[in-house]
Amino acid sequence: MEHHLLLALPTDTRPLVLSGPSGVGKGTLYNLLFTRHPDTFALSVSHTTRGPRAGESNGVHYHFVPMQEFEDLIAADGFVEHAQFGGNRYGTSKKTIEEQGAKGKVVLLDIEMEGVKQIKNSGIDARYIFIAPPSEEILEQRLRGRGTETEQSVQKRLNQAKVELEYSNTPGVHDIIIVNNDLEAAYKELEEFVYKK
Ligand code: ADP
Ligand code: 5GP
């Protein structure tokens, strides 16, 4: 691709909803997309009650908030969608969606299955991408290899992975399912889908 094409917005500028089991490589893939197409995409920065991992900063990767603040935001009807995952809460605030949407970029949401269902019911017109692992064994290797989770958290995430993979078999839920085996090959599939005419 030529440089001017790299900076161009995709023809289809609807929000991208990226989902798939924890450890499959969602973050790795969209970070590549953001790096290779600078100024094109805006991450929907979620709220979460989990603590930051090494290298994660508040307002960039997540808005890290205490449980009370999260619950106050639910009570104030501040979320487009929210869910529990692995013992923590995660949600997309209306404010974040408005702020990111106003930038004139393509908004990307990295969210789990219950959130996907809620976005589908919200009236937001989005494109749905599911990232699948080559196998459950490889998923487990990646999740453990990342070195961010306690044993208990690994177990919760692997159990939830089975549910997410099952849901991905429902016809019509996702516009594309990309198996993240070889990273560059999976990236190409993602980029082609995002930029297809
Ligand atoms: P997610 O955001 O889906 O939880 P990550 O992007 O954090 O997953 O990836 C989990 C781990 O797997 C990371 O250590 C990452 O470097 C690694 N990884 C991602 N994609 C691949 C791939 N195609 N092959 C091998 N390892 C990968
Ligand atoms: P992690 O703790 O690994 O960052 O994220 C765990 C899971 O929560 C991932 O499946 C991720 O996609 C999901 N997630 C992150 N933010 C949100 C959100 O705002 N809403 C929902 N529903 N899920 C989210």
CSV table of C-alpha atoms and ligand atoms in Angstrom, one decimal:
chain,number,residue,atom,x,y,z
A,1,MET,CA,0.0,0.0,0.0
A,2,GLU,CA,1.2,3.5,-0.7
A,3,HIS,CA,1.5,5.9,2.2
A,4,HIS,CA,-1.5,8.1,1.3
A,5,LEU,CA,-3.7,5.0,1.4
A,6,LEU,CA,-2.4,4.1,4.8
A,7,LEU,CA,-3.7,7.4,6.1
A,8,ALA,CA,-7.0,7.2,4.4
A,9,LEU,CA,-10.2,6.3,6.3
A,10,PRO,CA,-11.8,3.0,5.4
A,11,THR,CA,-14.8,3.4,3.1
A,12,ASP,CA,-17.0,1.9,5.8
A,13,THR,CA,-16.6,4.0,8.9
A,14,ARG,CA,-19.0,2.2,11.2
A,15,PRO,CA,-17.6,1.2,14.7
A,16,LEU,CA,-15.6,-2.0,14.8
A,17,VAL,CA,-16.6,-4.4,17.6
A,18,LEU,CA,-13.7,-6.8,18.3
A,19,SER,CA,-14.3,-9.8,20.5
A,20,GLY,CA,-12.8,-13.2,21.2
A,21,PRO,CA,-11.5,-15.1,24.2
A,22,SER,CA,-9.0,-13.6,26.5
A,23,GLY,CA,-5.4,-14.2,25.3
A,24,VAL,CA,-6.4,-14.8,21.7
A,25,GLY,CA,-4.5,-11.7,20.5
A,26,LYS,CA,-7.2,-9.0,20.1
A,27,GLY,CA,-5.0,-6.3,21.6
A,28,THR,CA,-1.9,-7.4,19.6
A,29,LEU,CA,-4.0,-7.2,16.4
A,30,TYR,CA,-5.6,-3.9,16.9
A,31,ASN,CA,-2.4,-2.3,18.1
A,32,LEU,CA,-0.8,-3.3,14.8
A,33,LEU,CA,-3.8,-1.8,13.0
A,34,PHE,CA,-3.4,1.5,15.0
A,35,THR,CA,0.4,1.6,14.4
A,36,ARG,CA,0.2,0.9,10.7
A,37,HIS,CA,-2.7,3.3,10.1
A,38,PRO,CA,-1.9,6.2,12.4
A,39,ASP,CA,-4.7,8.8,13.0
A,40,THR,CA,-7.4,6.5,11.5
A,41,PHE,CA,-8.8,4.6,14.5
A,42,ALA,CA,-9.9,5.6,18.0
A,43,LEU,CA,-10.0,3.0,20.8
A,44,SER,CA,-13.2,3.1,22.9
A,45,VAL,CA,-11.4,3.3,26.3
A,46,SER,CA,-13.5,1.1,28.6
A,47,HIS,CA,-14.2,1.5,32.3
A,48,THR,CA,-13.1,-1.4,34.4
A,49,THR,CA,-12.9,-2.4,38.1
A,50,ARG,CA,-9.8,-4.5,37.6
A,51,GLY,CA,-6.4,-3.2,38.5
A,52,PRO,CA,-3.9,-2.0,35.8
A,53,ARG,CA,-1.3,-4.4,34.5
A,54,ALA,CA,2.3,-3.4,34.2
A,55,GLY,CA,2.5,-0.9,31.3
A,56,GLU,CA,-1.2,0.0,31.4
A,57,SER,CA,-2.1,3.6,32.1
A,58,ASN,CA,-5.3,5.2,33.2
A,59,GLY,CA,-7.3,6.8,30.5
A,60,VAL,CA,-5.3,5.1,27.7
A,61,HIS,CA,-5.9,1.4,28.1
A,62,TYR,CA,-8.8,1.7,30.5
A,63,HIS,CA,-10.4,4.1,32.9
A,64,PHE,CA,-9.6,2.2,36.0
A,65,VAL,CA,-12.3,2.9,38.6
A,66,PRO,CA,-13.4,1.6,42.0
A,67,MET,CA,-16.5,-0.6,42.2
A,68,GLN,CA,-18.5,2.2,43.7
A,69,GLU,CA,-17.8,4.6,40.8
A,70,PHE,CA,-18.7,1.9,38.3
A,71,GLU,CA,-22.0,1.2,40.0
A,72,ASP,CA,-22.7,5.0,40.2
A,73,LEU,CA,-22.2,5.2,36.5
A,74,ILE,CA,-24.6,2.3,35.9
A,75,ALA,CA,-27.2,4.0,38.2
A,76,ALA,CA,-26.8,7.2,36.2
A,77,ASP,CA,-27.4,5.3,32.9
A,78,GLY,CA,-23.9,6.2,31.8
A,79,PHE,CA,-23.1,3.0,29.9
A,80,VAL,CA,-23.9,1.9,26.4
A,81,GLU,CA,-23.1,-1.6,27.6
A,82,HIS,CA,-21.5,-3.3,30.6
A,83,ALA,CA,-20.7,-6.8,31.8
A,84,GLN,CA,-18.9,-8.9,34.4
A,85,PHE,CA,-15.9,-10.8,33.3
A,86,GLY,CA,-13.5,-12.9,35.4
A,87,GLY,CA,-14.8,-11.4,38.6
A,88,ASN,CA,-14.5,-7.8,37.4
A,89,ARG,CA,-16.8,-5.3,35.7
A,90,TYR,CA,-16.2,-3.7,32.3
A,91,GLY,CA,-18.2,-1.2,30.4
A,92,THR,CA,-18.4,1.2,27.5
A,93,SER,CA,-19.5,4.7,28.7
A,94,LYS,CA,-21.8,6.8,26.6
A,95,LYS,CA,-19.3,9.7,27.1
A,96,THR,CA,-16.4,7.7,25.7
A,97,ILE,CA,-18.4,6.7,22.6
A,98,GLU,CA,-19.5,10.3,22.0
A,99,GLU,CA,-15.9,11.7,22.5
A,100,GLN,CA,-14.2,9.1,20.4
A,101,GLY,CA,-16.9,9.2,17.7
A,102,ALA,CA,-16.6,13.0,17.5
A,103,LYS,CA,-12.9,12.6,16.4
A,104,GLY,CA,-14.0,11.6,12.9
A,105,LYS,CA,-12.1,8.3,13.2
A,106,VAL,CA,-13.3,4.7,13.1
A,107,VAL,CA,-14.0,3.7,16.7
A,108,LEU,CA,-12.9,0.3,17.8
A,109,LEU,CA,-14.4,-1.5,20.8
A,110,ASP,CA,-12.6,-4.5,22.4
A,111,ILE,CA,-15.4,-6.1,24.4
A,112,GLU,CA,-16.6,-9.5,25.6
A,113,MET,CA,-19.7,-11.5,24.5
A,114,GLU,CA,-22.4,-10.0,26.8
A,115,GLY,CA,-21.3,-6.5,25.7
A,116,VAL,CA,-21.5,-7.6,22.0
A,117,LYS,CA,-25.1,-8.7,22.6
A,118,GLN,CA,-25.9,-5.4,24.2
A,119,ILE,CA,-24.3,-3.3,21.4
A,120,LYS,CA,-26.4,-5.4,18.9
A,121,ASN,CA,-29.5,-4.4,20.8
A,122,SER,CA,-28.5,-0.8,21.2
A,123,GLY,CA,-29.3,0.4,17.7
A,124,ILE,CA,-25.6,1.2,17.1
A,125,ASP,CA,-24.7,0.2,13.6
A,126,ALA,CA,-21.4,-1.7,13.9
A,127,ARG,CA,-19.3,-4.3,12.2
A,128,TYR,CA,-18.5,-7.4,14.3
A,129,ILE,CA,-15.2,-9.2,14.2
A,130,PHE,CA,-14.5,-12.4,16.2
A,131,ILE,CA,-10.9,-13.4,16.8
A,132,ALA,CA,-10.6,-17.2,17.3
A,133,PRO,CA,-7.6,-19.2,18.6
A,134,PRO,CA,-6.1,-22.1,16.5
A,135,SER,CA,-7.0,-24.4,19.4
A,136,GLU,CA,-7.8,-24.2,23.1
A,137,GLU,CA,-4.4,-25.5,24.0
A,138,ILE,CA,-2.7,-22.6,22.1
A,139,LEU,CA,-5.1,-20.1,23.7
A,140,GLU,CA,-4.0,-21.4,27.1
A,141,GLN,CA,-0.3,-21.1,26.2
A,142,ARG,CA,-0.8,-17.5,25.1
A,143,LEU,CA,-2.8,-16.5,28.1
A,144,ARG,CA,-0.2,-18.1,30.4
A,145,GLY,CA,2.7,-16.8,28.3
A,146,ARG,CA,1.5,-13.2,28.7
A,147,GLY,CA,2.2,-13.6,32.4
A,148,THR,CA,-0.5,-11.2,33.5
A,149,GLU,CA,-3.0,-13.5,35.3
A,150,THR,CA,-3.1,-15.4,38.5
A,151,GLU,CA,-3.9,-19.1,38.3
A,152,GLN,CA,-7.5,-18.3,39.4
A,153,SER,CA,-7.8,-15.7,36.7
A,154,VAL,CA,-6.4,-18.0,34.0
A,155,GLN,CA,-9.0,-20.6,35.0
A,156,LYS,CA,-11.9,-18.2,34.9
A,157,ARG,CA,-10.8,-16.9,31.5
A,158,LEU,CA,-10.4,-20.3,30.0
A,159,ASN,CA,-13.8,-21.3,31.2
A,160,GLN,CA,-15.3,-18.2,29.7
A,161,ALA,CA,-13.4,-18.9,26.5
A,162,LYS,CA,-15.4,-22.0,25.9
A,163,VAL,CA,-18.6,-20.0,26.2
A,164,GLU,CA,-17.3,-17.3,23.9
A,165,LEU,CA,-16.2,-19.9,21.3
A,166,GLU,CA,-19.6,-21.6,21.5
A,167,TYR,CA,-21.4,-18.2,20.9
A,168,SER,CA,-19.2,-17.5,17.9
A,169,ASN,CA,-20.8,-20.5,16.2
A,170,THR,CA,-24.2,-18.7,16.2
A,171,PRO,CA,-24.8,-17.9,12.6
A,172,GLY,CA,-25.0,-14.2,11.7
A,173,VAL,CA,-23.5,-12.8,14.9
A,174,HIS,CA,-20.2,-11.9,13.5
A,175,ASP,CA,-19.3,-10.4,10.1
A,176,ILE,CA,-16.0,-12.2,10.1
A,177,ILE,CA,-14.2,-14.8,12.2
A,178,ILE,CA,-10.4,-14.6,12.0
A,179,VAL,CA,-8.3,-17.4,13.3
A,180,ASN,CA,-5.2,-15.8,14.8
A,181,ASN,CA,-2.7,-18.5,14.0
A,182,ASP,CA,0.2,-16.8,12.2
A,183,LEU,CA,0.0,-13.1,13.4
A,184,GLU,CA,0.8,-11.5,10.1
A,185,ALA,CA,-1.7,-13.6,8.2
A,186,ALA,CA,-4.4,-12.8,10.8
A,187,TYR,CA,-3.5,-9.1,10.6
A,188,LYS,CA,-3.8,-9.1,6.8
A,189,GLU,CA,-7.3,-10.6,7.1
A,190,LEU,CA,-8.3,-8.0,9.6
A,191,GLU,CA,-6.9,-5.1,7.5
A,192,GLU,CA,-8.6,-6.4,4.4
A,193,PHE,CA,-11.9,-6.7,6.2
A,194,VAL,CA,-11.6,-3.2,7.7
A,195,TYR,CA,-10.6,-1.6,4.3
A,196,LYS,CA,-12.8,-3.6,2.0
A,197,LYS,CA,-14.9,-1.6,-0.4
B,1,ADP,P1,-6.1,-10.4,24.1
B,1,ADP,O1,-6.0,-8.9,23.9
B,1,ADP,O2,-7.0,-11.1,23.2
B,1,ADP,O3,-6.4,-10.8,25.5
B,1,ADP,P2,-3.2,-10.3,23.6
B,1,ADP,O4,-3.2,-9.4,22.5
B,1,ADP,O5,-2.8,-9.7,25.0
B,1,ADP,O6,-4.7,-11.0,23.8
B,1,ADP,O7,-2.3,-11.6,23.3
B,1,ADP,C1,-2.1,-12.6,24.3
B,1,ADP,C2,-0.6,-13.1,24.1
B,1,ADP,O8,-0.5,-13.9,22.9
B,1,ADP,C3,0.4,-12.0,24.1
B,1,ADP,O9,1.5,-12.4,24.8
B,1,ADP,C4,0.7,-11.9,22.6
B,1,ADP,O10,2.0,-11.4,22.4
B,1,ADP,C5,0.5,-13.3,22.1
B,1,ADP,N1,0.1,-13.4,20.7
B,1,ADP,C6,-0.9,-12.7,20.1
B,1,ADP,N2,-1.0,-13.1,18.8
B,1,ADP,C7,-0.2,-14.2,18.6
B,1,ADP,C8,0.1,-15.0,17.5
B,1,ADP,N3,-0.5,-14.9,16.3
B,1,ADP,N4,1.0,-16.0,17.7
B,1,ADP,C9,1.7,-16.1,18.9
B,1,ADP,N5,1.4,-15.3,20.0
B,1,ADP,C10,0.5,-14.4,19.8
B,2,5GP,P1,-8.8,-7.8,30.1
B,2,5GP,O1,-9.0,-7.8,31.6
B,2,5GP,O2,-8.0,-8.9,29.6
B,2,5GP,O3,-8.3,-6.4,29.6
B,2,5GP,O4,-10.3,-7.9,29.4
B,2,5GP,C1,-11.1,-9.0,29.7
B,2,5GP,C2,-12.3,-9.1,28.8
B,2,5GP,O5,-13.1,-7.9,29.0
B,2,5GP,C3,-11.9,-9.1,27.3
B,2,5GP,O6,-12.7,-10.1,26.7
B,2,5GP,C4,-12.3,-7.7,26.8
B,2,5GP,O7,-12.7,-7.7,25.5
B,2,5GP,C5,-13.5,-7.4,27.7
B,2,5GP,N1,-13.8,-6.0,27.9
B,2,5GP,C6,-12.9,-4.9,27.9
B,2,5GP,N2,-13.6,-3.8,28.0
B,2,5GP,C7,-14.9,-4.1,28.0
B,2,5GP,C8,-16.1,-3.3,28.0
B,2,5GP,O8,-16.1,-2.1,28.0
B,2,5GP,N3,-17.3,-4.0,27.9
B,2,5GP,C9,-17.3,-5.4,27.9
B,2,5GP,N4,-18.5,-5.9,27.8
B,2,5GP,N5,-16.2,-6.1,27.8
B,2,5GP,C10,-15.0,-5.5,27.9
